[in-house]
Tab-separated table of C-alpha atoms in Angstrom:
chain	number	residue	atom	x	y	z
A	1	GLU	CA	17.681	-102.414	69.328
A	2	ALA	CA	15.567	-100.156	71.543
A	3	GLY	CA	18.442	-97.711	71.960
A	4	TRP	CA	18.650	-98.073	75.725
A	5	GLU	CA	21.794	-97.302	77.728
A	6	GLU	CA	22.976	-100.737	78.865
A	7	LYS	CA	24.572	-99.683	82.176
A	8	LEU	CA	21.496	-97.717	83.251
A	9	VAL	CA	19.166	-100.529	82.164
A	10	ASN	CA	20.995	-103.108	84.291
A	11	GLU	CA	21.085	-100.774	87.302
A	12	SER	CA	17.354	-100.145	86.922
A	13	TYR	CA	16.540	-103.864	86.734
A	14	LYS	CA	18.475	-104.431	89.983
A	15	TRP	CA	16.666	-101.483	91.581
A	16	VAL	CA	13.351	-103.208	90.809
A	17	GLU	CA	14.520	-106.702	91.766
A	18	ARG	CA	15.610	-105.705	95.273
A	19	VAL	CA	11.981	-105.046	96.235
A	20	VAL	CA	9.607	-107.134	94.107
A	21	VAL	CA	11.464	-110.253	92.880
A	22	PHE	CA	11.977	-113.518	94.781
A	23	ARG	CA	13.255	-117.018	94.128
A	24	PRO	CA	10.324	-119.426	93.846
A	25	PRO	CA	10.175	-122.785	95.633
A	26	VAL	CA	10.125	-125.258	92.736
A	27	LEU	CA	7.858	-128.057	93.996
A	28	GLN	CA	6.629	-131.302	92.451
A	29	PHE	CA	4.614	-130.189	89.412
A	30	GLN	CA	7.025	-127.479	88.335
A	31	SER	CA	9.962	-129.859	88.876
A	32	ALA	CA	8.271	-132.455	86.656
A	33	VAL	CA	7.837	-129.886	83.881
A	34	ARG	CA	11.460	-128.750	84.270
A	35	ASP	CA	12.782	-132.295	84.096
A	36	GLY	CA	10.413	-133.088	81.214
A	37	LEU	CA	11.761	-130.126	79.238
A	38	LEU	CA	15.304	-131.372	79.745
A	39	GLU	CA	14.295	-134.946	78.877
A	40	VAL	CA	12.829	-133.865	75.518
A	41	GLY	CA	15.867	-131.778	74.607
A	42	VAL	CA	15.189	-128.139	75.581
A	43	LEU	CA	18.789	-127.712	76.685
A	44	PRO	CA	20.968	-126.677	78.432
A	45	TYR	CA	19.710	-126.292	81.986
A	46	ASN	CA	20.493	-122.718	83.017
A	47	GLY	CA	19.313	-122.907	86.647
A	48	TYR	CA	17.831	-119.875	88.412
A	49	THR	CA	18.425	-116.846	86.243
A	50	PHE	CA	16.709	-113.699	84.984
A	51	ASP	CA	18.496	-113.984	81.619
A	52	HIS	CA	16.480	-115.111	78.620
A	53	ILE	CA	18.780	-117.631	76.993
A	54	TYR	CA	18.075	-120.835	75.073
A	55	GLY	CA	17.365	-123.841	77.252
A	56	THR	CA	15.429	-124.456	80.457
A	57	LYS	CA	15.535	-122.217	83.511
A	58	VAL	CA	13.772	-121.125	86.688
A	59	GLY	CA	12.827	-117.441	86.737
A	60	GLY	CA	11.988	-114.928	89.445
A	61	THR	CA	8.546	-114.531	90.994
A	62	THR	CA	6.651	-111.603	92.541
A	63	PHE	CA	5.445	-113.885	95.387
A	64	ASP	CA	7.615	-113.850	98.501
A	65	GLN	CA	8.394	-116.760	100.859
A	66	ASN	CA	5.087	-116.208	102.689
A	67	GLY	CA	3.049	-116.334	99.496
A	68	HIS	CA	2.373	-112.594	99.430
A	69	ARG	CA	2.329	-110.988	95.985
A	70	HIS	CA	4.362	-107.839	95.417
A	71	THR	CA	3.588	-105.160	92.843
A	72	ALA	CA	5.053	-102.001	91.349
A	73	ALA	CA	3.432	-100.104	94.225
A	74	ASP	CA	6.082	-101.618	96.516
A	75	LEU	CA	8.678	-99.528	94.693
A	76	LEU	CA	7.228	-96.508	96.490
A	77	GLU	CA	9.341	-97.519	99.488
A	78	TYR	CA	12.183	-95.795	97.647
A	79	ALA	CA	10.153	-92.608	97.330
A	80	ASN	CA	9.732	-89.448	99.347
A	81	SER	CA	6.002	-89.692	99.929
A	82	ASN	CA	5.788	-85.977	100.682
A	83	GLY	CA	6.433	-85.329	96.997
A	84	ILE	CA	3.645	-87.558	95.699
A	85	THR	CA	-0.066	-86.938	95.439
A	86	LEU	CA	-2.036	-89.974	94.303
A	87	LEU	CA	-5.647	-89.625	93.192
A	88	LEU	CA	-7.784	-92.781	93.183
A	89	HIS	CA	-10.854	-93.273	90.964
A	90	ALA	CA	-9.730	-90.353	88.790
A	91	THR	CA	-10.382	-90.976	85.107
A	92	VAL	CA	-8.514	-88.700	82.718
A	93	TYR	CA	-10.726	-87.624	79.830
A	94	ARG	CA	-8.326	-85.469	77.835
A	95	ILE	CA	-4.966	-83.746	77.782
A	96	LEU	CA	-4.920	-79.959	77.501
A	97	PHE	CA	-2.621	-78.356	74.919
A	98	THR	CA	-1.551	-74.807	74.118
A	99	LYS	CA	0.948	-73.364	71.670
A	100	ASN	CA	4.535	-72.720	72.741
A	101	LYS	CA	4.848	-68.968	72.120
A	102	GLU	CA	8.597	-68.993	72.731
A	103	ARG	CA	9.244	-71.109	69.639
A	104	SER	CA	8.820	-70.016	66.065
A	105	ASN	CA	7.406	-73.353	64.937
A	106	SER	CA	4.700	-73.010	67.605
A	107	ARG	CA	4.523	-76.699	68.542
A	108	PRO	CA	1.625	-77.766	70.751
A	109	VAL	CA	2.663	-78.144	74.395
A	110	ALA	CA	0.769	-80.145	77.013
A	111	TYR	CA	-0.064	-78.120	80.119
A	112	GLY	CA	-2.691	-80.114	82.042
A	113	VAL	CA	-5.387	-82.761	82.084
A	114	VAL	CA	-9.135	-82.933	82.586
A	115	PHE	CA	-10.336	-85.757	84.826
A	116	LYS	CA	-13.484	-86.880	86.604
A	117	ASP	CA	-13.803	-88.304	90.095
A	118	ALA	CA	-15.893	-91.272	91.244
A	119	ARG	CA	-19.000	-89.061	91.440
A	120	GLY	CA	-18.553	-87.850	87.880
A	121	LEU	CA	-17.456	-84.349	88.866
A	122	GLU	CA	-14.948	-82.757	86.491
A	123	HIS	CA	-11.567	-81.427	87.663
A	124	ARG	CA	-8.436	-80.017	86.075
A	125	ALA	CA	-4.796	-80.507	87.015
A	126	TYR	CA	-2.081	-78.243	85.616
A	127	LEU	CA	1.671	-78.610	85.198
A	128	LYS	CA	3.974	-76.305	87.108
A	129	GLN	CA	6.026	-73.856	85.070
A	130	GLY	CA	9.444	-75.110	83.997
A	131	THR	CA	11.136	-77.182	81.317
A	132	LYS	CA	11.110	-80.345	83.481
A	133	SER	CA	7.344	-80.363	83.995
A	134	GLU	CA	5.601	-82.913	81.788
A	135	ILE	CA	2.667	-85.289	81.546
A	136	ILE	CA	3.512	-88.996	81.481
A	137	VAL	CA	0.896	-91.288	79.950
A	138	SER	CA	0.864	-94.897	81.152
A	139	ALA	CA	-2.469	-95.951	79.730
A	140	GLY	CA	-1.717	-99.519	78.671
A	141	ALA	CA	-0.445	-101.163	75.531
A	142	LEU	CA	-3.459	-101.032	73.193
A	143	GLY	CA	-3.400	-98.940	70.005
A	144	GLN	CA	-2.712	-99.247	66.291
A	145	GLY	CA	-0.231	-101.884	65.079
A	146	MET	CA	-0.278	-103.604	68.466
A	147	LYS	CA	0.629	-107.231	69.036
A	148	ASP	CA	-0.231	-109.885	71.589
A	149	ASN	CA	1.831	-113.010	72.187
A	150	PRO	CA	-0.666	-115.806	71.494
A	151	MET	CA	-0.846	-118.542	74.110
A	152	ASN	CA	-2.136	-122.095	73.759
A	153	ALA	CA	-2.428	-124.416	76.737
A	154	ILE	CA	-3.137	-128.104	77.266
A	155	PHE	CA	-4.858	-129.034	80.525
A	156	ILE	CA	-3.655	-132.282	82.116
A	157	PRO	CA	-5.941	-133.819	84.763
A	158	SER	CA	-3.751	-135.265	87.492
A	159	PRO	CA	-4.344	-138.485	89.457
A	160	THR	CA	-2.663	-136.771	92.429
A	161	PRO	CA	-3.142	-133.263	93.843
A	162	THR	CA	-0.761	-130.607	92.544
A	163	GLU	CA	0.677	-127.606	94.326
A	164	VAL	CA	-0.652	-124.168	93.522
A	165	SER	CA	1.970	-122.642	91.248
A	166	LEU	CA	2.085	-119.912	88.687
A	167	ILE	CA	4.745	-119.860	85.998
A	168	GLN	CA	8.158	-120.604	87.512
A	169	VAL	CA	9.919	-122.837	84.970
A	170	VAL	CA	10.368	-121.905	81.320
A	171	GLY	CA	11.807	-123.687	78.318
A	172	ILE	CA	13.116	-121.194	75.752
A	173	THR	CA	13.261	-122.863	72.351
A	174	ARG	CA	15.336	-121.814	69.380
A	175	PHE	CA	12.278	-121.623	67.115
A	176	GLY	CA	10.580	-118.835	69.086
A	177	SER	CA	8.251	-120.542	71.559
A	178	TYR	CA	8.356	-120.309	75.350
A	179	ILE	CA	7.116	-123.435	77.181
A	180	GLU	CA	5.694	-122.725	80.646
A	181	ALA	CA	3.304	-124.284	83.172
A	182	ALA	CA	0.975	-123.603	86.090
A	183	SER	CA	-0.967	-125.857	88.423
A	184	GLY	CA	-3.130	-126.236	91.471
A	185	GLU	CA	-6.442	-125.539	93.095
A	186	ASN	CA	-6.648	-122.046	91.630
A	187	PHE	CA	-8.253	-123.710	88.604
A	188	ASN	CA	-11.046	-125.013	90.801
A	189	ARG	CA	-14.340	-123.248	91.272
A	190	GLY	CA	-13.351	-119.998	92.892
A	191	SER	CA	-15.251	-116.908	93.809
A	192	GLN	CA	-17.340	-115.019	91.279
A	193	GLN	CA	-17.449	-118.009	88.907
A	194	ASP	CA	-14.144	-117.028	87.336
A	195	PHE	CA	-12.494	-120.486	86.967
A	196	GLY	CA	-9.047	-118.855	86.899
A	197	MET	CA	-7.374	-119.001	83.513
A	198	PHE	CA	-10.135	-121.257	82.235
A	199	SER	CA	-12.694	-118.511	82.703
A	200	PRO	CA	-14.920	-117.987	79.666
A	201	LYS	CA	-14.405	-114.282	80.349
A	202	ILE	CA	-10.675	-114.371	79.623
A	203	GLY	CA	-9.936	-117.746	78.042
A	204	GLN	CA	-10.881	-119.123	74.656
A	205	PHE	CA	-14.198	-117.275	74.854
A	206	SER	CA	-12.322	-113.964	74.725
A	207	LYS	CA	-11.198	-114.551	71.138
A	208	LEU	CA	-14.755	-114.255	69.860
A	209	PRO	CA	-15.600	-111.055	67.973
A	210	PRO	CA	-17.031	-108.435	70.369
A	211	LYS	CA	-20.555	-108.690	68.915
A	212	GLN	CA	-20.662	-112.426	69.760
A	213	ARG	CA	-19.377	-111.887	73.310
A	214	THR	CA	-22.841	-111.326	74.726
A	215	PRO	CA	-23.903	-111.754	78.376
A	216	GLU	CA	-26.142	-114.628	77.261
A	217	ALA	CA	-23.264	-116.454	75.561
A	218	LEU	CA	-21.049	-115.870	78.596
A	219	ALA	CA	-23.698	-117.211	80.997
A	220	LYS	CA	-24.150	-120.318	78.837
A	221	ALA	CA	-20.394	-120.998	78.824
A	222	ILE	CA	-20.190	-120.628	82.621
A	223	GLU	CA	-23.187	-122.936	83.070
A	224	LYS	CA	-21.454	-125.574	80.975
A	225	MET	CA	-18.291	-125.360	83.106
A	226	GLU	CA	-20.290	-125.556	86.344
A	227	SER	CA	-21.641	-128.935	85.248
A	228	LEU	CA	-18.150	-130.442	85.282
A	229	GLN	CA	-17.033	-132.564	88.235
A	230	GLU	CA	-14.476	-131.199	90.710
A	231	GLU	CA	-11.878	-133.740	89.545
A	232	ALA	CA	-11.872	-132.135	86.114
A	233	PHE	CA	-10.094	-129.119	87.616
A	234	GLN	CA	-7.426	-131.068	89.549
A	235	GLY	CA	-4.145	-130.879	87.739
A	236	GLY	CA	-2.300	-128.261	85.777
A	237	PHE	CA	-1.576	-127.069	82.311
A	238	ILE	CA	1.447	-126.695	80.110
A	239	LEU	CA	1.380	-123.790	77.726
A	240	GLU	CA	3.377	-122.438	74.858
A	241	LYS	CA	3.651	-118.739	74.117
A	242	ILE	CA	4.972	-117.317	70.876
A	243	ASN	CA	7.760	-114.824	71.420
A	244	GLY	CA	7.758	-111.909	68.979
A	245	PRO	CA	4.611	-112.564	66.921
A	246	ILE	CA	4.521	-111.085	63.422
A	247	SER	CA	0.730	-110.731	63.230
A	248	LYS	CA	-0.529	-107.242	64.134
A	249	GLY	CA	-3.876	-106.044	65.428
A	250	HIS	CA	-5.781	-102.814	65.732
A	251	LEU	CA	-8.143	-100.913	68.006
A	252	GLU	CA	-11.337	-99.045	67.196
A	253	LEU	CA	-13.108	-96.619	69.522
A	254	ARG	CA	-16.849	-97.096	70.004
A	255	ASN	CA	-17.091	-93.386	70.843
A	256	ASN	CA	-15.113	-90.705	72.704
A	257	ASP	CA	-16.166	-91.899	76.175
A	258	PRO	CA	-13.077	-93.312	77.983
A	259	ASN	CA	-15.355	-95.447	80.181
A	260	GLU	CA	-16.439	-97.501	77.154
A	261	ASN	CA	-14.328	-100.507	76.224
A	262	PRO	CA	-12.846	-100.231	72.734
A	263	LEU	CA	-13.186	-102.857	70.000
A	264	VAL	CA	-9.918	-104.795	69.928
A	265	THR	CA	-8.739	-107.233	67.244
A	266	PHE	CA	-5.382	-108.999	67.582
A	267	ASN	CA	-5.434	-111.087	64.363
A	268	TYR	CA	-3.826	-114.096	66.058
A	269	PHE	CA	-2.001	-116.349	63.545
A	270	GLN	CA	-2.790	-114.056	60.634
A	271	ASP	CA	0.827	-114.599	59.603
A	272	PRO	CA	1.461	-118.315	58.900
A	273	ARG	CA	4.897	-118.080	60.538
A	274	ASP	CA	3.203	-117.478	63.896
A	275	LEU	CA	1.026	-120.540	63.371
A	276	GLU	CA	4.050	-122.695	62.589
A	277	LYS	CA	5.727	-121.608	65.853
A	278	CYS	CA	2.597	-122.624	67.749
A	279	ILE	CA	2.555	-126.048	66.074
A	280	GLN	CA	6.186	-126.626	67.010
A	281	GLY	CA	5.497	-125.535	70.584
A	282	ILE	CA	2.541	-127.902	70.940
A	283	ARG	CA	4.727	-130.768	69.686
A	284	ILE	CA	7.192	-130.049	72.493
A	285	ILE	CA	4.338	-130.045	75.034
A	286	GLU	CA	3.105	-133.414	73.743
A	287	LYS	CA	6.583	-134.868	74.300
A	288	ILE	CA	6.717	-133.447	77.837
A	289	ILE	CA	3.313	-134.968	78.685
A	290	ASP	CA	4.554	-138.375	77.517
A	291	SER	CA	7.938	-138.018	79.228
A	292	LYS	CA	9.034	-140.204	82.135
A	293	ALA	CA	9.634	-137.136	84.312
A	294	PHE	CA	6.013	-135.974	83.990
A	295	SER	CA	4.361	-139.401	84.356
A	296	PRO	CA	3.277	-138.942	88.048
A	297	PHE	CA	0.928	-136.140	86.953
A	298	LYS	CA	-0.784	-137.909	84.061
A	299	TYR	CA	-3.354	-140.712	83.936
A	300	ASN	CA	-1.842	-143.737	82.180
A	301	ASN	CA	-4.801	-144.114	79.834
A	302	MET	CA	-4.617	-140.518	78.599
A	303	SER	CA	-2.307	-139.871	75.669
A	304	ALA	CA	-1.100	-136.426	74.730
A	305	SER	CA	-3.296	-136.444	71.605
A	306	SER	CA	-6.394	-137.323	73.649
A	307	LEU	CA	-5.650	-134.424	76.011
A	308	LEU	CA	-5.441	-132.107	72.997
A	309	ASN	CA	-8.854	-133.265	71.841
A	310	MET	CA	-10.273	-132.868	75.354
A	311	THR	CA	-8.880	-129.345	75.707
A	312	ALA	CA	-10.291	-128.300	72.331
A	313	ASN	CA	-13.553	-130.254	72.847
A	314	ARG	CA	-12.996	-131.814	69.422
A	315	THR	CA	-11.954	-135.196	68.041
A	316	SER	CA	-8.997	-135.898	65.767
A	317	ILE	CA	-8.012	-132.266	65.645
A	318	SER	CA	-4.925	-131.156	63.708
A	319	LEU	CA	-2.270	-129.148	65.545
A	320	ALA	CA	-2.915	-126.149	63.294
A	321	GLN	CA	-6.627	-126.248	64.080
A	322	PHE	CA	-5.900	-126.745	67.776
A	323	CYS	CA	-3.784	-123.576	67.731
A	324	ARG	CA	-6.546	-121.592	66.041
A	325	ASP	CA	-9.376	-122.975	68.218
A	326	THR	CA	-7.728	-122.644	71.629
A	327	VAL	CA	-5.653	-119.461	71.304
A	328	MET	CA	-5.987	-117.148	74.274
A	329	THR	CA	-4.190	-114.149	75.681
A	330	ILE	CA	-1.497	-114.143	78.325
A	331	TRP	CA	-1.865	-110.337	78.590
A	332	HIS	CA	1.447	-109.447	76.964
A	333	TYR	CA	-0.006	-106.705	74.803
A	334	HIS	CA	2.533	-104.358	73.271
A	335	GLY	CA	3.258	-102.068	70.360
A	336	GLY	CA	0.463	-99.473	70.172
A	337	CYS	CA	2.829	-96.461	70.530
A	338	GLN	CA	6.088	-97.694	69.063
A	339	VAL	CA	9.353	-95.787	69.252
A	340	GLY	CA	9.870	-94.019	65.937
A	341	ARG	CA	6.172	-94.018	65.045
A	342	VAL	CA	4.492	-92.306	68.012
A	343	VAL	CA	7.339	-91.458	70.401
A	344	ASP	CA	11.041	-90.680	69.951
A	345	ARG	CA	14.013	-92.413	71.604
A	346	ASP	CA	13.353	-90.414	74.786
A	347	TYR	CA	9.705	-91.582	74.720
A	348	LYS	CA	8.454	-88.066	74.031
A	349	VAL	CA	5.399	-87.907	71.772
A	350	LEU	CA	6.435	-86.772	68.298
A	351	GLY	CA	5.386	-83.272	67.325
A	352	VAL	CA	4.415	-81.987	70.786
A	353	ASP	CA	6.192	-80.863	73.944
A	354	ALA	CA	5.833	-81.888	77.619
A	355	LEU	CA	4.185	-85.241	76.849
A	356	ARG	CA	5.747	-88.660	77.237
A	357	VAL	CA	4.502	-92.268	76.999
A	358	ILE	CA	6.011	-94.849	79.376
A	359	ASP	CA	4.397	-98.285	79.123
A	360	GLY	CA	4.389	-101.521	77.125
A	361	SER	CA	2.817	-99.834	74.114
A	362	THR	CA	6.297	-98.552	73.201
A	363	PHE	CA	7.767	-102.067	72.813
A	364	ASN	CA	8.209	-103.622	69.393
A	365	TYR	CA	8.501	-106.970	71.170
A	366	SER	CA	7.271	-108.200	74.533
A	367	PRO	CA	10.499	-109.187	76.257
A	368	GLY	CA	10.947	-112.639	77.769
A	369	THR	CA	8.491	-114.568	79.848
A	370	ASN	CA	6.645	-111.524	81.185
A	371	PRO	CA	6.935	-107.833	80.260
A	372	GLN	CA	6.385	-106.426	83.761
A	373	ALA	CA	10.082	-106.378	84.709
A	374	THR	CA	10.942	-104.439	81.564
A	375	VAL	CA	8.034	-102.028	82.071
A	376	MET	CA	9.227	-101.293	85.632
A	377	MET	CA	12.811	-100.915	84.412
A	378	LEU	CA	11.646	-98.466	81.754
A	379	GLY	CA	9.737	-96.494	84.361
A	380	ARG	CA	12.859	-96.219	86.488
């Protein structure tokens, strides 16, 4: 659908995988979720695979056997470092354009950028002459008509300690929800009062309108979490993420200062079809929590419905209301510079020369469990 060349795509994925992808050790908590998915009917079991096919599977991880995380920067081991100049703390303020005098239609052509260093001093960088010289923008996936795959998670306090694990197992349902899980001490009180994925900075608190996201409100939310006992953070959570949401959002600039955060609205569950997928996903999670396979990691006196109420801090909450109240991001933003609207099939910006966009903003959908593999493939 994206118009990619299949052979080149597969070669590029393998090029990435050789350096940054590893097989995860599937320990107790992740194994319980995997077996729970199979027990409740998310079939077949597809084993360890990078393919996104219906059923339950184990995917690749960017953490190696020693627990070290690998990033796109590791791909520089393929590079000739003599041909690369990397500027840190350089914020680009604008792209410079001129008119192409060699063409009758006189299209604008990008020829350089203006940026500032860490001290606020302004600099300019110019393209070399030649048809292959161009500016590539990789500025993130926020824009107009963007989407974010909404995530809803249920936290399950565990009577026994759980291993530290990020998402390794995934259940891919036929109705459009991905069921995943994470666990361990990274949910405990860490440095800088961040509380991991339960942080008021990035969790449910982040869905508040920007004007309500004040420092005072943030401090109050953190204070409330600090009053909880340590045992409240022992365990893990099972989440569902909607694949291919229909609801679209938008971005507004506060001003023309690139250092200012924009106002971002995702309109989660604006389309009722997205909400229905969430409800179905939560039902699967409830079945997993009550499954025999998952029983070692759940207190006997805690039902799935009581855990829903505890997560939402409400009583007798409907699944639809739970989805609305607890929605949070899993950072799979996409769609602000879609192919056909902002860029062409070669990812060149429409109407200008020597300017390309290569990032997740060009995706109509966020592929699979995490878009980073596809973003790296596209870069290659």
